[in-house]
Amino acid sequence: MSRAPRVVVLAGGVGGSRFVLGLRSALRSRGVADTASALTVVVNTGDDLWLSGVRLQPDVDSITYALAGVNDAERGWGRAGDTERVNHELQAWGSGWPWFTLGDLDLGTHLARTGWLREGLTPTEVLERMSHRWELGARLLPMTDAEVDTVVTVRDEDGIRSMHFQEWWTRHRATLEPVSFDNPGVTGVEPAPGVAEVIADADVVLLAPSNPVVSIGPILAVPGVRAALRSTAAPVVGVSPIIGGRVVRGMADVCLAAIGVETSAAAVAAHYGARSGDGLLDSWLIAEEDALAADEVAGLGIHSVVTPLWMTDAARSAALAEAALATAAV
Ligand code: GDP
Ligand code: CA
């Protein structure tokens, strides 16, 4: 293809940002100068929440900071070199959650965002504005402008109760048995402006190796997104977040178990389903460690490609991204 391919990727935070960095790098290696015009990321906003009067968007910020090169790679969230002076003060006031740290630089982001939201900008407009500070080399779109924060219903000795996803994930480290994950009100919302259009106009649509339940799940729950994926002329290629029958970095296995999906590359492929049936995938990238699952994936009507899936450094992430693009023949 002589012009730059139009690449759309659905993504969550950590796995999502590594893959997006890989895509930007793969496009640059192909000689695409203006990657921001070629690469659109539809970001999960199910993790978003209000805390201490400000709006947090963990996955949006993870991807923004990673693309800007200002993320704390070691810790896995927030800004490199951040401090916690304001956080200590908030704790002293009893504001927020004692188990949830807000870095000073990070709070600057949240304050700027909240200010613009209060002035009447939509989340899409706010994200557009926030994308100007650094050369991100990608366009970021929230999955929707509506607030559909993920709620986890758990079962423990006190019975059944619900809490915000962040409380379950960060405070309880996903140890409380989840019964269900919901995005209240999501059935009545629309995708953010541009989301359905970029999917329709894409040359390839990619599902990042993000958590299928709480990162990709909320994006697919937004009415219209699933239909856009099913109807686009572009191939839909997914990357398995499961390597060697295990989740990498994180607790996605607990989420998968709650929705009755086994922690295996083939089971997640079956969960997304084949576009030739009533699902979403044309192709599914699986790890060499899961090569034996290739037949099972093929049996689902999904073209499977065995390739290294570890994104342990920039070069490996770029190679994986290139493999995903090549699978779609773009
Ligand atoms: P979160 O929003 O920060 O939880 O991040 P994501 O949902 O985007 O990504 C979390 C998922 O990424 C986990 O379920 C992991 O299985 C997957 N993951 C993390 N690192 C890698 C990697 O190096 N390769 C692959 N294939 N998947 C990964
Ligand atoms: Ca997330």
CSV table of C-alpha atoms and ligand atoms in Angstrom, one decimal:
chain,number,residue,atom,x,y,z
A,1,MET,CA,0.0,0.0,0.0
A,2,SER,CA,1.6,3.3,-1.0
A,3,ARG,CA,-0.3,5.6,1.3
A,4,ALA,CA,0.0,5.1,5.1
A,5,PRO,CA,-2.4,2.4,6.4
A,6,ARG,CA,-5.3,3.6,8.6
A,7,VAL,CA,-4.8,1.6,11.8
A,8,VAL,CA,-7.4,1.5,14.6
A,9,VAL,CA,-6.7,-0.2,17.9
A,10,LEU,CA,-9.0,-0.9,20.8
A,11,ALA,CA,-6.9,-0.7,24.0
A,12,GLY,CA,-6.8,-0.7,27.8
A,13,GLY,CA,-3.9,0.6,30.0
A,14,VAL,CA,-0.7,-1.3,30.4
A,15,GLY,CA,-0.9,-4.0,27.8
A,16,GLY,CA,-2.7,-1.5,25.5
A,17,SER,CA,0.0,1.2,25.8
A,18,ARG,CA,2.9,-1.3,25.1
A,19,PHE,CA,1.1,-2.4,22.0
A,20,VAL,CA,0.3,1.1,20.9
A,21,LEU,CA,4.0,2.1,21.3
A,22,GLY,CA,4.8,-0.9,19.2
A,23,LEU,CA,2.4,0.2,16.5
A,24,ARG,CA,3.8,3.7,16.4
A,25,SER,CA,7.3,2.3,16.1
A,26,ALA,CA,6.3,-0.2,13.4
A,27,LEU,CA,4.6,2.5,11.4
A,28,ARG,CA,7.7,4.7,11.7
A,29,SER,CA,9.8,1.8,10.5
A,30,ARG,CA,7.6,1.6,7.4
A,31,GLY,CA,8.4,5.3,6.7
A,32,VAL,CA,5.1,6.7,7.9
A,33,ALA,CA,6.1,10.2,9.1
A,34,ASP,CA,2.7,11.4,10.3
A,35,THR,CA,1.7,8.5,12.6
A,36,ALA,CA,-0.8,10.6,14.3
A,37,SER,CA,-2.9,10.6,11.1
A,38,ALA,CA,-2.4,6.9,10.6
A,39,LEU,CA,-3.0,5.5,14.1
A,40,THR,CA,-6.2,5.9,16.2
A,41,VAL,CA,-6.5,4.4,19.6
A,42,VAL,CA,-10.0,3.8,21.0
A,43,VAL,CA,-9.4,3.8,24.7
A,44,ASN,CA,-11.3,2.0,27.5
A,45,THR,CA,-12.9,4.5,29.9
A,46,GLY,CA,-14.5,1.9,32.1
A,47,ASP,CA,-11.7,2.4,34.7
A,48,ASP,CA,-12.6,6.1,35.0
A,49,LEU,CA,-13.8,7.6,38.3
A,50,TRP,CA,-14.4,10.7,40.3
A,51,LEU,CA,-12.2,11.0,43.4
A,52,SER,CA,-11.4,14.1,45.6
A,53,GLY,CA,-13.4,16.2,43.1
A,54,VAL,CA,-11.4,15.3,40.0
A,55,ARG,CA,-12.0,13.0,37.1
A,56,LEU,CA,-9.5,10.2,36.7
A,57,GLN,CA,-9.0,8.3,33.4
A,58,PRO,CA,-6.4,5.6,34.2
A,59,ASP,CA,-6.2,3.9,30.8
A,60,VAL,CA,-6.3,7.2,28.9
A,61,ASP,CA,-3.5,8.5,31.0
A,62,SER,CA,-1.4,5.3,30.8
A,63,ILE,CA,-1.5,5.5,27.0
A,64,THR,CA,-0.9,9.3,26.9
A,65,TYR,CA,2.0,9.2,29.3
A,66,ALA,CA,3.5,6.2,27.5
A,67,LEU,CA,3.3,7.8,24.1
A,68,ALA,CA,4.7,11.0,25.6
A,69,GLY,CA,7.6,9.1,27.2
A,70,VAL,CA,6.8,10.5,30.7
A,71,ASN,CA,5.3,7.4,32.2
A,72,ASP,CA,6.7,5.5,35.2
A,73,ALA,CA,7.7,2.3,33.4
A,74,GLU,CA,9.0,0.6,36.6
A,75,ARG,CA,5.9,1.2,38.7
A,76,GLY,CA,3.5,0.6,35.8
A,77,TRP,CA,1.3,3.7,36.3
A,78,GLY,CA,1.5,7.4,36.7
A,79,ARG,CA,4.3,9.8,35.9
A,80,ALA,CA,8.0,9.1,36.2
A,81,GLY,CA,9.6,11.0,39.1
A,82,ASP,CA,6.3,11.9,40.6
A,83,THR,CA,5.9,13.0,44.3
A,84,GLU,CA,3.0,12.7,46.7
A,85,ARG,CA,2.8,15.9,48.7
A,86,VAL,CA,-0.7,16.7,47.7
A,87,ASN,CA,-1.7,13.1,48.3
A,88,HIS,CA,-0.5,13.2,51.9
A,89,GLU,CA,-2.5,16.4,52.4
A,90,LEU,CA,-5.6,14.8,50.9
A,91,GLN,CA,-5.2,11.8,53.2
A,92,ALA,CA,-4.8,14.2,56.2
A,93,TRP,CA,-8.2,15.7,55.2
A,94,GLY,CA,-9.7,12.2,54.8
A,95,SER,CA,-10.4,12.9,51.2
A,96,GLY,CA,-10.3,10.2,48.5
A,97,TRP,CA,-9.3,6.6,49.3
A,98,PRO,CA,-6.4,5.9,51.7
A,99,TRP,CA,-5.3,3.0,49.5
A,100,PHE,CA,-5.3,5.0,46.3
A,101,THR,CA,-2.3,7.2,45.6
A,102,LEU,CA,-2.6,10.3,43.4
A,103,GLY,CA,0.8,11.7,42.3
A,104,ASP,CA,1.3,15.4,42.3
A,105,LEU,CA,2.0,15.6,38.5
A,106,ASP,CA,-0.8,13.2,37.9
A,107,LEU,CA,-3.1,15.5,39.9
A,108,GLY,CA,-2.1,18.3,37.6
A,109,THR,CA,-3.5,16.2,34.7
A,110,HIS,CA,-6.7,15.5,36.6
A,111,LEU,CA,-7.2,19.1,37.6
A,112,ALA,CA,-6.7,20.3,34.0
A,113,ARG,CA,-9.1,17.7,32.7
A,114,THR,CA,-11.8,18.4,35.3
A,115,GLY,CA,-11.5,22.1,34.7
A,116,TRP,CA,-12.2,21.7,31.0
A,117,LEU,CA,-15.0,19.2,31.7
A,118,ARG,CA,-16.6,21.8,34.1
A,119,GLU,CA,-16.2,24.4,31.3
A,120,GLY,CA,-18.4,22.2,29.2
A,121,LEU,CA,-15.9,20.4,26.9
A,122,THR,CA,-16.8,16.8,26.2
A,123,PRO,CA,-14.3,14.0,27.2
A,124,THR,CA,-13.4,13.7,23.5
A,125,GLU,CA,-12.6,17.4,23.3
A,126,VAL,CA,-10.7,17.3,26.5
A,127,LEU,CA,-8.6,14.4,25.2
A,128,GLU,CA,-8.0,16.2,22.0
A,129,ARG,CA,-6.8,19.2,23.9
A,130,MET,CA,-4.6,17.1,26.1
A,131,SER,CA,-3.0,15.5,23.1
A,132,HIS,CA,-1.4,18.8,22.1
A,133,ARG,CA,1.1,19.0,24.9
A,134,TRP,CA,3.3,16.2,23.7
A,135,GLU,CA,4.0,14.7,20.3
A,136,LEU,CA,2.0,11.6,20.9
A,137,GLY,CA,2.2,10.3,17.3
A,138,ALA,CA,-1.3,8.8,17.6
A,139,ARG,CA,-4.9,10.1,17.9
A,140,LEU,CA,-6.7,9.0,21.1
A,141,LEU,CA,-10.5,8.7,21.3
A,142,PRO,CA,-12.4,7.7,24.4
A,143,MET,CA,-14.8,4.8,23.7
A,144,THR,CA,-17.7,7.1,24.7
A,145,ASP,CA,-18.3,10.6,26.2
A,146,ALA,CA,-20.7,9.1,28.7
A,147,GLU,CA,-19.7,8.1,32.2
A,148,VAL,CA,-20.1,4.3,32.4
A,149,ASP,CA,-17.6,3.5,35.1
A,150,THR,CA,-17.2,-0.3,35.6
A,151,VAL,CA,-18.9,-1.7,38.7
A,152,VAL,CA,-17.9,-5.1,40.1
A,153,THR,CA,-20.4,-7.2,42.0
A,154,VAL,CA,-18.7,-9.5,44.5
A,155,ARG,CA,-19.6,-12.3,46.8
A,156,ASP,CA,-18.0,-12.6,50.2
A,157,GLU,CA,-19.0,-13.5,53.8
A,158,ASP,CA,-21.1,-10.3,53.9
A,159,GLY,CA,-23.1,-11.5,50.9
A,160,ILE,CA,-23.4,-9.8,47.5
A,161,ARG,CA,-22.3,-6.2,47.1
A,162,SER,CA,-21.0,-3.8,44.4
A,163,MET,CA,-18.1,-1.5,44.2
A,164,HIS,CA,-16.2,0.6,41.7
A,165,PHE,CA,-13.7,-1.5,39.6
A,166,GLN,CA,-10.8,0.5,41.0
A,167,GLU,CA,-11.7,-0.4,44.6
A,168,TRP,CA,-11.9,-4.1,43.7
A,169,TRP,CA,-8.7,-4.0,41.6
A,170,THR,CA,-6.5,-1.7,43.7
A,171,ARG,CA,-7.8,-2.1,47.3
A,172,HIS,CA,-8.8,-5.8,47.2
A,173,ARG,CA,-6.2,-6.8,44.5
A,174,ALA,CA,-9.0,-8.7,42.8
A,175,THR,CA,-9.2,-11.2,45.7
A,176,LEU,CA,-12.9,-10.8,46.3
A,177,GLU,CA,-14.8,-13.3,44.1
A,178,PRO,CA,-16.4,-11.4,41.3
A,179,VAL,CA,-20.0,-12.3,40.3
A,180,SER,CA,-20.3,-9.8,37.4
A,181,PHE,CA,-18.9,-6.7,35.8
A,182,ASP,CA,-21.2,-4.0,34.6
A,183,ASN,CA,-21.1,-0.6,33.1
A,184,PRO,CA,-24.4,0.9,34.4
A,185,GLY,CA,-26.2,2.8,31.7
A,186,VAL,CA,-24.0,1.7,28.9
A,187,THR,CA,-26.9,0.3,26.8
A,188,GLY,CA,-28.2,3.9,26.4
A,189,VAL,CA,-25.0,5.6,25.3
A,190,GLU,CA,-23.3,6.2,22.0
A,191,PRO,CA,-19.7,5.8,21.0
A,192,ALA,CA,-17.6,9.0,21.1
A,193,PRO,CA,-17.8,11.1,18.0
A,194,GLY,CA,-15.5,9.5,15.4
A,195,VAL,CA,-15.2,6.0,16.9
A,196,ALA,CA,-17.7,4.3,14.5
A,197,GLU,CA,-16.3,6.4,11.6
A,198,VAL,CA,-12.6,5.5,12.1
A,199,ILE,CA,-13.6,1.8,12.4
A,200,ALA,CA,-15.6,2.0,9.2
A,201,ASP,CA,-12.7,3.8,7.3
A,202,ALA,CA,-9.9,1.7,8.7
A,203,ASP,CA,-7.5,-0.5,6.7
A,204,VAL,CA,-7.1,-2.7,9.8
A,205,VAL,CA,-8.7,-2.9,13.2
A,206,LEU,CA,-6.7,-4.4,16.1
A,207,LEU,CA,-7.7,-5.7,19.5
A,208,ALA,CA,-4.7,-5.0,21.7
A,209,PRO,CA,-3.6,-7.7,24.1
A,210,SER,CA,-5.6,-6.0,26.9
A,211,ASN,CA,-7.8,-7.5,29.6
A,212,PRO,CA,-10.7,-9.0,27.6
A,213,VAL,CA,-13.2,-8.4,30.4
A,214,VAL,CA,-12.5,-5.0,31.9
A,215,SER,CA,-10.5,-3.3,29.2
A,216,ILE,CA,-11.9,-4.5,25.8
A,217,GLY,CA,-15.2,-5.6,27.3
A,218,PRO,CA,-16.5,-2.1,28.2
A,219,ILE,CA,-15.5,-0.8,24.7
A,220,LEU,CA,-17.4,-3.6,23.1
A,221,ALA,CA,-20.4,-2.9,25.4
A,222,VAL,CA,-20.8,0.6,23.9
A,223,PRO,CA,-23.8,0.2,21.5
A,224,GLY,CA,-22.6,0.5,17.9
A,225,VAL,CA,-19.0,-0.6,18.5
A,226,ARG,CA,-19.6,-4.2,18.0
A,227,ALA,CA,-21.7,-3.5,14.8
A,228,ALA,CA,-18.9,-1.2,13.5
A,229,LEU,CA,-16.4,-4.1,14.0
A,230,ARG,CA,-18.7,-6.6,12.3
A,231,SER,CA,-19.4,-4.3,9.3
A,232,THR,CA,-16.0,-2.7,8.6
A,233,ALA,CA,-14.3,-3.8,5.3
A,234,ALA,CA,-11.0,-3.9,7.3
A,235,PRO,CA,-9.7,-7.1,8.7
A,236,VAL,CA,-10.1,-7.4,12.5
A,237,VAL,CA,-7.0,-8.8,14.1
A,238,GLY,CA,-6.7,-9.6,17.8
A,239,VAL,CA,-3.6,-10.2,19.9
A,240,SER,CA,-3.9,-12.8,22.7
A,241,PRO,CA,-3.3,-11.4,26.2
A,242,ILE,CA,-2.7,-15.0,27.3
A,243,ILE,CA,0.7,-16.5,26.9
A,244,GLY,CA,1.4,-20.2,27.7
A,245,GLY,CA,-2.1,-20.5,29.2
A,246,ARG,CA,-1.4,-17.7,31.7
A,247,VAL,CA,-2.1,-14.0,32.0
A,248,VAL,CA,0.8,-11.7,31.8
A,249,ARG,CA,1.1,-8.8,34.4
A,250,GLY,CA,-2.2,-8.5,36.1
A,251,MET,CA,-5.2,-10.4,37.3
A,252,ALA,CA,-7.2,-10.9,34.1
A,253,ASP,CA,-7.6,-14.6,34.9
A,254,VAL,CA,-10.0,-13.7,37.8
A,255,CYS,CA,-12.0,-11.6,35.4
A,256,LEU,CA,-12.2,-14.3,32.8
A,257,ALA,CA,-13.2,-16.9,35.3
A,258,ALA,CA,-16.1,-14.7,36.4
A,259,ILE,CA,-17.5,-14.6,32.9
A,260,GLY,CA,-17.0,-18.3,32.4
A,261,VAL,CA,-14.0,-18.1,30.1
A,262,GLU,CA,-11.0,-20.3,30.6
A,263,THR,CA,-7.5,-18.6,30.8
A,264,SER,CA,-6.3,-19.8,27.4
A,265,ALA,CA,-5.6,-18.2,24.0
A,266,ALA,CA,-8.2,-20.4,22.3
A,267,ALA,CA,-10.9,-19.6,25.0
A,268,VAL,CA,-10.4,-15.9,24.6
A,269,ALA,CA,-10.6,-16.2,20.8
A,270,ALA,CA,-13.9,-18.1,21.3
A,271,HIS,CA,-15.1,-15.4,23.6
A,272,TYR,CA,-14.5,-12.7,20.9
A,273,GLY,CA,-15.8,-15.1,18.2
A,274,ALA,CA,-15.3,-15.3,14.5
A,275,ARG,CA,-16.5,-12.6,12.2
A,276,SER,CA,-17.5,-15.3,9.8
A,277,GLY,CA,-20.0,-16.4,12.6
A,278,ASP,CA,-21.5,-13.8,14.9
A,279,GLY,CA,-18.3,-12.7,16.5
A,280,LEU,CA,-15.6,-10.1,15.8
A,281,LEU,CA,-12.3,-11.7,14.8
A,282,ASP,CA,-10.8,-12.5,11.4
A,283,SER,CA,-7.4,-13.3,12.8
A,284,TRP,CA,-5.9,-14.1,16.2
A,285,LEU,CA,-2.3,-13.8,17.1
A,286,ILE,CA,-1.2,-16.5,19.6
A,287,ALA,CA,2.1,-17.1,21.3
A,288,GLU,CA,4.6,-19.8,20.3
A,289,GLU,CA,3.9,-21.3,23.8
A,290,ASP,CA,0.3,-21.8,22.7
A,291,ALA,CA,1.0,-23.1,19.2
A,292,LEU,CA,-1.0,-26.3,20.0
A,293,ALA,CA,-4.1,-24.1,20.3
A,294,ALA,CA,-3.8,-23.1,16.6
A,295,ASP,CA,-6.1,-25.9,15.4
A,296,GLU,CA,-8.7,-25.1,18.0
A,297,VAL,CA,-8.7,-21.4,16.9
A,298,ALA,CA,-8.9,-22.4,13.3
A,299,GLY,CA,-11.8,-24.6,14.2
A,300,LEU,CA,-13.6,-21.5,15.4
A,301,GLY,CA,-13.3,-20.0,11.9
A,302,ILE,CA,-10.6,-17.6,13.0
A,303,HIS,CA,-7.3,-17.5,11.1
A,304,SER,CA,-4.5,-18.1,13.7
A,305,VAL,CA,-1.0,-16.8,13.5
A,306,VAL,CA,1.7,-18.1,15.9
A,307,THR,CA,4.2,-15.4,16.7
A,308,PRO,CA,6.2,-14.1,19.8
A,309,LEU,CA,3.8,-12.2,22.0
A,310,TRP,CA,6.0,-10.9,24.8
A,311,MET,CA,6.2,-7.1,24.8
A,312,THR,CA,9.2,-7.0,27.2
A,313,ASP,CA,11.0,-4.2,25.3
A,314,ALA,CA,10.3,-1.7,22.6
A,315,ALA,CA,11.8,-3.8,19.8
A,316,ARG,CA,9.7,-6.9,20.7
A,317,SER,CA,6.5,-4.7,21.0
A,318,ALA,CA,7.3,-3.2,17.5
A,319,ALA,CA,7.9,-6.7,16.1
A,320,LEU,CA,4.5,-7.9,17.5
A,321,ALA,CA,2.8,-4.8,16.1
A,322,GLU,CA,4.4,-5.4,12.7
A,323,ALA,CA,3.2,-9.0,12.8
A,324,ALA,CA,-0.4,-7.8,13.5
A,325,LEU,CA,-0.3,-5.4,10.6
A,326,ALA,CA,1.2,-8.0,8.3
A,327,THR,CA,-1.5,-10.4,9.2
A,328,ALA,CA,-4.0,-7.9,7.9
A,329,ALA,CA,-1.9,-7.5,4.8
A,330,VAL,CA,-1.6,-3.8,5.2
B,1,GDP,P1,-4.7,-2.4,32.2
B,1,GDP,O1,-5.8,-1.5,31.8
B,1,GDP,O2,-3.5,-1.6,32.8
B,1,GDP,O3,-5.1,-3.6,33.1
B,1,GDP,O4,-4.0,-3.0,30.9
B,1,GDP,P2,-4.6,-3.8,29.7
B,1,GDP,O5,-6.0,-4.2,29.9
B,1,GDP,O6,-4.3,-2.9,28.5
B,1,GDP,O7,-3.6,-5.0,29.7
B,1,GDP,C1,-3.6,-6.0,30.7
B,1,GDP,C2,-3.4,-7.3,29.9
B,1,GDP,O8,-2.2,-7.2,29.1
B,1,GDP,C3,-3.2,-8.4,30.9
B,1,GDP,O9,-4.4,-9.2,30.9
B,1,GDP,C4,-2.0,-9.2,30.3
B,1,GDP,O10,-2.4,-10.6,30.0
B,1,GDP,C5,-1.7,-8.5,29.0
B,1,GDP,N1,-0.3,-8.3,28.8
B,1,GDP,C6,0.6,-7.6,29.6
B,1,GDP,N2,1.8,-7.7,29.1
B,1,GDP,C7,1.8,-8.4,27.9
B,1,GDP,C8,2.7,-8.9,27.0
B,1,GDP,O11,3.9,-8.6,27.1
B,1,GDP,N3,2.3,-9.6,25.9
B,1,GDP,C9,0.9,-9.9,25.8
B,1,GDP,N4,0.6,-10.6,24.7
B,1,GDP,N5,0.0,-9.5,26.7
B,1,GDP,C10,0.4,-8.8,27.7
B,2,CA,CA,-7.2,-0.4,32.9
